[in-house]
Amino acid sequence: MLSKIIEKALNKQIRIEAESSQIYLAMACWAEVKGLEGVAAFMYKQSDEEREHMLKLVRFVNERGGHAQVSELKAPNVTFKSFKDMFEMLYEHETFVSESINELVHITLEQKDYATHNFLQWYVSEQIEEEAMARTILDKINLIGDDKGGLYLFDRDINQLTVSTAANISPE
Ligand code: OFO
């Protein structure tokens, strides 16, 4: 059975994951209307993944005797100054989510809730991967600068890039 403190903290994370999904959906839309199909596909996939992260938390809360809250979400940014700007936001958002997960893990230790602590380890690893991937993408975007040809190749290769980044981090 979840304590009220843990239930509240998990519900906060549920909202953050839902907002993450909306943030990436808005980025997918912007990339798609700008004609970058590869970037759009990457962002749609990210958005789906964030929804999965949210659902995993929702089911955990409900199964452990709590009540997962579906709440109002903050509207995401829908336009960006540039692709660099958009990927900077993605990276900053992932570091924010990592901090939030770390705080949540800290609360579970304070509350001696080892079941939730154990459950959250998956999120800890996931954030390491997502932050690394966002950093790799940002490095590439910084190299490209304003070069249109570079952006074209980046759009073509982004999904390949993320697959190989993930492979470098998790050997399985
Ligand atoms: Fe939910 O992993 Fe990114 O934010």
Short mmCIF file of C-alpha atoms and ligand atoms in Angstrom, two decimals:
data_model
loop_
_atom_site.label_atom_id
_atom_site.label_comp_id
_atom_site.label_asym_id
_atom_site.label_seq_id
_atom_site.Cartn_x
_atom_site.Cartn_y
_atom_site.Cartn_z
CA MET A 1 0.00 0.00 0.00
CA LEU A 2 1.36 3.40 -0.96
CA SER A 3 1.62 6.13 1.64
CA LYS A 4 -0.12 9.41 0.82
CA ILE A 5 3.29 11.11 0.48
CA ILE A 6 4.51 8.58 -2.10
CA GLU A 7 1.19 8.57 -3.94
CA LYS A 8 1.33 12.36 -4.26
CA ALA A 9 4.96 12.28 -5.45
CA LEU A 10 4.18 9.58 -8.03
CA ASN A 11 1.18 11.53 -9.26
CA LYS A 12 3.40 14.55 -9.77
CA GLN A 13 5.69 12.39 -11.91
CA ILE A 14 2.69 11.11 -13.87
CA ARG A 15 1.90 14.70 -14.80
CA ILE A 16 5.52 15.38 -15.77
CA GLU A 17 5.61 12.33 -18.06
CA ALA A 18 2.28 13.36 -19.64
CA GLU A 19 3.63 16.87 -20.19
CA SER A 20 6.81 15.40 -21.70
CA SER A 21 4.69 13.49 -24.19
CA GLN A 22 2.89 16.71 -25.17
CA ILE A 23 6.16 18.65 -25.42
CA TYR A 24 7.58 16.10 -27.89
CA LEU A 25 4.32 15.90 -29.80
CA ALA A 26 4.47 19.68 -30.32
CA MET A 27 8.10 19.33 -31.48
CA ALA A 28 7.05 16.56 -33.90
CA CYS A 29 4.37 18.82 -35.38
CA TRP A 30 6.74 21.73 -35.81
CA ALA A 31 9.40 19.54 -37.45
CA GLU A 32 6.80 17.98 -39.73
CA VAL A 33 5.44 21.30 -40.99
CA LYS A 34 9.03 22.46 -41.54
CA GLY A 35 9.56 19.41 -43.77
CA LEU A 36 11.99 17.48 -41.59
CA GLU A 37 10.40 14.04 -41.72
CA GLY A 38 13.18 12.24 -39.87
CA VAL A 39 13.16 14.65 -36.95
CA ALA A 40 9.34 14.50 -36.86
CA ALA A 41 9.40 10.67 -36.77
CA PHE A 42 11.95 10.77 -33.95
CA MET A 43 9.81 13.20 -31.94
CA TYR A 44 6.59 11.21 -32.50
CA LYS A 45 8.41 8.16 -31.18
CA GLN A 46 9.70 10.09 -28.17
CA SER A 47 6.18 11.32 -27.48
CA ASP A 48 4.84 7.74 -27.53
CA GLU A 49 7.62 6.63 -25.19
CA GLU A 50 6.79 9.35 -22.68
CA ARG A 51 3.18 8.23 -22.71
CA GLU A 52 4.39 4.70 -21.96
CA HIS A 53 6.44 6.07 -19.04
CA MET A 54 3.31 7.76 -17.76
CA LEU A 55 1.16 4.63 -18.15
CA LYS A 56 3.71 2.47 -16.34
CA LEU A 57 3.46 4.85 -13.35
CA VAL A 58 -0.34 5.01 -13.60
CA ARG A 59 -0.64 1.22 -13.39
CA PHE A 60 1.85 1.01 -10.55
CA VAL A 61 -0.03 3.59 -8.47
CA ASN A 62 -3.40 1.89 -9.05
CA GLU A 63 -2.06 -1.60 -8.38
CA ARG A 64 -0.47 -0.51 -5.12
CA GLY A 65 -3.69 0.81 -3.63
CA GLY A 66 -3.37 4.43 -4.74
CA HIS A 67 -5.34 6.41 -7.31
CA ALA A 68 -3.48 7.71 -10.34
CA GLN A 69 -4.56 11.24 -11.21
CA VAL A 70 -5.18 12.38 -14.77
CA SER A 71 -4.70 16.10 -14.49
CA GLU A 72 -4.62 19.27 -16.49
CA LEU A 73 -1.36 19.77 -18.36
CA LYS A 74 0.76 22.81 -19.04
CA ALA A 75 0.59 23.74 -22.74
CA PRO A 76 3.93 23.10 -24.47
CA ASN A 77 5.88 25.44 -26.72
CA VAL A 78 4.58 24.96 -30.24
CA THR A 79 7.09 27.02 -32.23
CA PHE A 80 10.86 27.29 -32.02
CA LYS A 81 13.44 29.79 -33.19
CA SER A 82 15.49 27.02 -34.82
CA PHE A 83 16.16 23.28 -34.69
CA LYS A 84 19.08 24.01 -32.41
CA ASP A 85 16.74 25.86 -30.08
CA MET A 86 14.31 22.93 -30.15
CA PHE A 87 16.99 20.35 -29.34
CA GLU A 88 18.37 22.54 -26.57
CA MET A 89 14.90 22.54 -25.05
CA LEU A 90 14.72 18.77 -25.39
CA TYR A 91 18.04 18.38 -23.57
CA GLU A 92 17.06 20.81 -20.81
CA HIS A 93 13.74 19.06 -20.41
CA GLU A 94 15.41 15.66 -20.03
CA THR A 95 17.76 16.99 -17.34
CA PHE A 96 14.73 18.43 -15.56
CA VAL A 97 13.01 15.01 -15.70
CA SER A 98 16.15 13.30 -14.38
CA GLU A 99 16.21 15.68 -11.41
CA SER A 100 12.57 14.98 -10.77
CA ILE A 101 13.18 11.18 -10.82
CA ASN A 102 16.15 11.60 -8.47
CA GLU A 103 14.00 13.59 -6.06
CA LEU A 104 11.34 10.88 -6.22
CA VAL A 105 13.92 8.18 -5.47
CA HIS A 106 15.11 10.26 -2.53
CA ILE A 107 11.56 10.48 -1.13
CA THR A 108 11.11 6.69 -1.35
CA LEU A 109 14.26 6.23 0.74
CA GLU A 110 13.11 8.77 3.29
CA GLN A 111 9.76 6.99 3.50
CA LYS A 112 11.41 3.54 3.54
CA ASP A 113 9.25 2.47 0.58
CA TYR A 114 11.63 -0.05 -0.98
CA ALA A 115 9.08 -1.49 -3.42
CA THR A 116 8.61 1.91 -5.06
CA HIS A 117 12.33 2.53 -4.83
CA ASN A 118 12.94 -0.69 -6.74
CA PHE A 119 10.25 0.15 -9.32
CA LEU A 120 11.87 3.54 -9.98
CA GLN A 121 15.26 2.07 -10.90
CA TRP A 122 13.96 1.48 -14.42
CA TYR A 123 13.33 5.24 -14.71
CA VAL A 124 16.81 6.02 -13.40
CA SER A 125 18.40 3.94 -16.21
CA GLU A 126 16.01 5.31 -18.79
CA GLN A 127 16.96 8.88 -17.90
CA ILE A 128 20.68 8.08 -18.29
CA GLU A 129 19.95 6.88 -21.84
CA GLU A 130 17.68 9.76 -22.72
CA GLU A 131 20.04 12.40 -21.44
CA ALA A 132 22.96 10.83 -23.33
CA MET A 133 20.92 10.66 -26.51
CA ALA A 134 19.80 14.29 -26.19
CA ARG A 135 23.41 15.36 -25.60
CA THR A 136 24.63 13.45 -28.68
CA ILE A 137 21.95 15.07 -30.83
CA LEU A 138 22.77 18.51 -29.49
CA ASP A 139 26.48 18.00 -30.24
CA LYS A 140 25.63 17.09 -33.85
CA ILE A 141 23.30 20.08 -34.23
CA ASN A 142 26.02 22.39 -32.90
CA LEU A 143 28.44 20.99 -35.48
CA ILE A 144 25.95 21.55 -38.30
CA GLY A 145 25.21 25.16 -37.34
CA ASP A 146 23.23 26.87 -40.11
CA ASP A 147 24.37 24.54 -42.87
CA LYS A 148 21.26 23.45 -44.83
CA GLY A 149 22.98 20.41 -46.35
CA GLY A 150 24.06 19.30 -42.90
CA LEU A 151 20.52 19.61 -41.64
CA TYR A 152 19.27 17.52 -44.57
CA LEU A 153 21.70 14.72 -43.71
CA PHE A 154 20.93 15.05 -40.01
CA ASP A 155 17.21 14.64 -40.76
CA ARG A 156 17.94 11.55 -42.83
CA ASP A 157 20.19 10.00 -40.17
CA ILE A 158 18.66 11.02 -36.84
CA ASN A 159 16.91 7.71 -36.19
CA GLN A 160 20.08 5.79 -37.05
CA LEU A 161 22.04 8.06 -34.75
CA THR A 162 19.75 7.43 -31.80
CA VAL A 163 19.71 3.67 -32.35
CA SER A 164 23.51 3.51 -32.31
CA THR A 165 23.71 5.84 -29.30
CA ALA A 166 21.36 3.61 -27.35
CA ALA A 167 23.37 0.55 -28.44
CA ASN A 168 26.56 2.10 -27.08
CA ILE A 169 24.98 2.63 -23.70
CA SER A 170 23.07 -0.58 -23.17
CA PRO A 171 24.89 -3.64 -24.52
CA GLU A 172 21.76 -5.86 -24.64
FE1 OFO B 1 10.11 9.93 -19.40
O1 OFO B 1 11.79 9.89 -20.07
FE2 OFO B 1 12.17 11.44 -21.05
O2 OFO B 1 11.43 12.65 -20.09
#
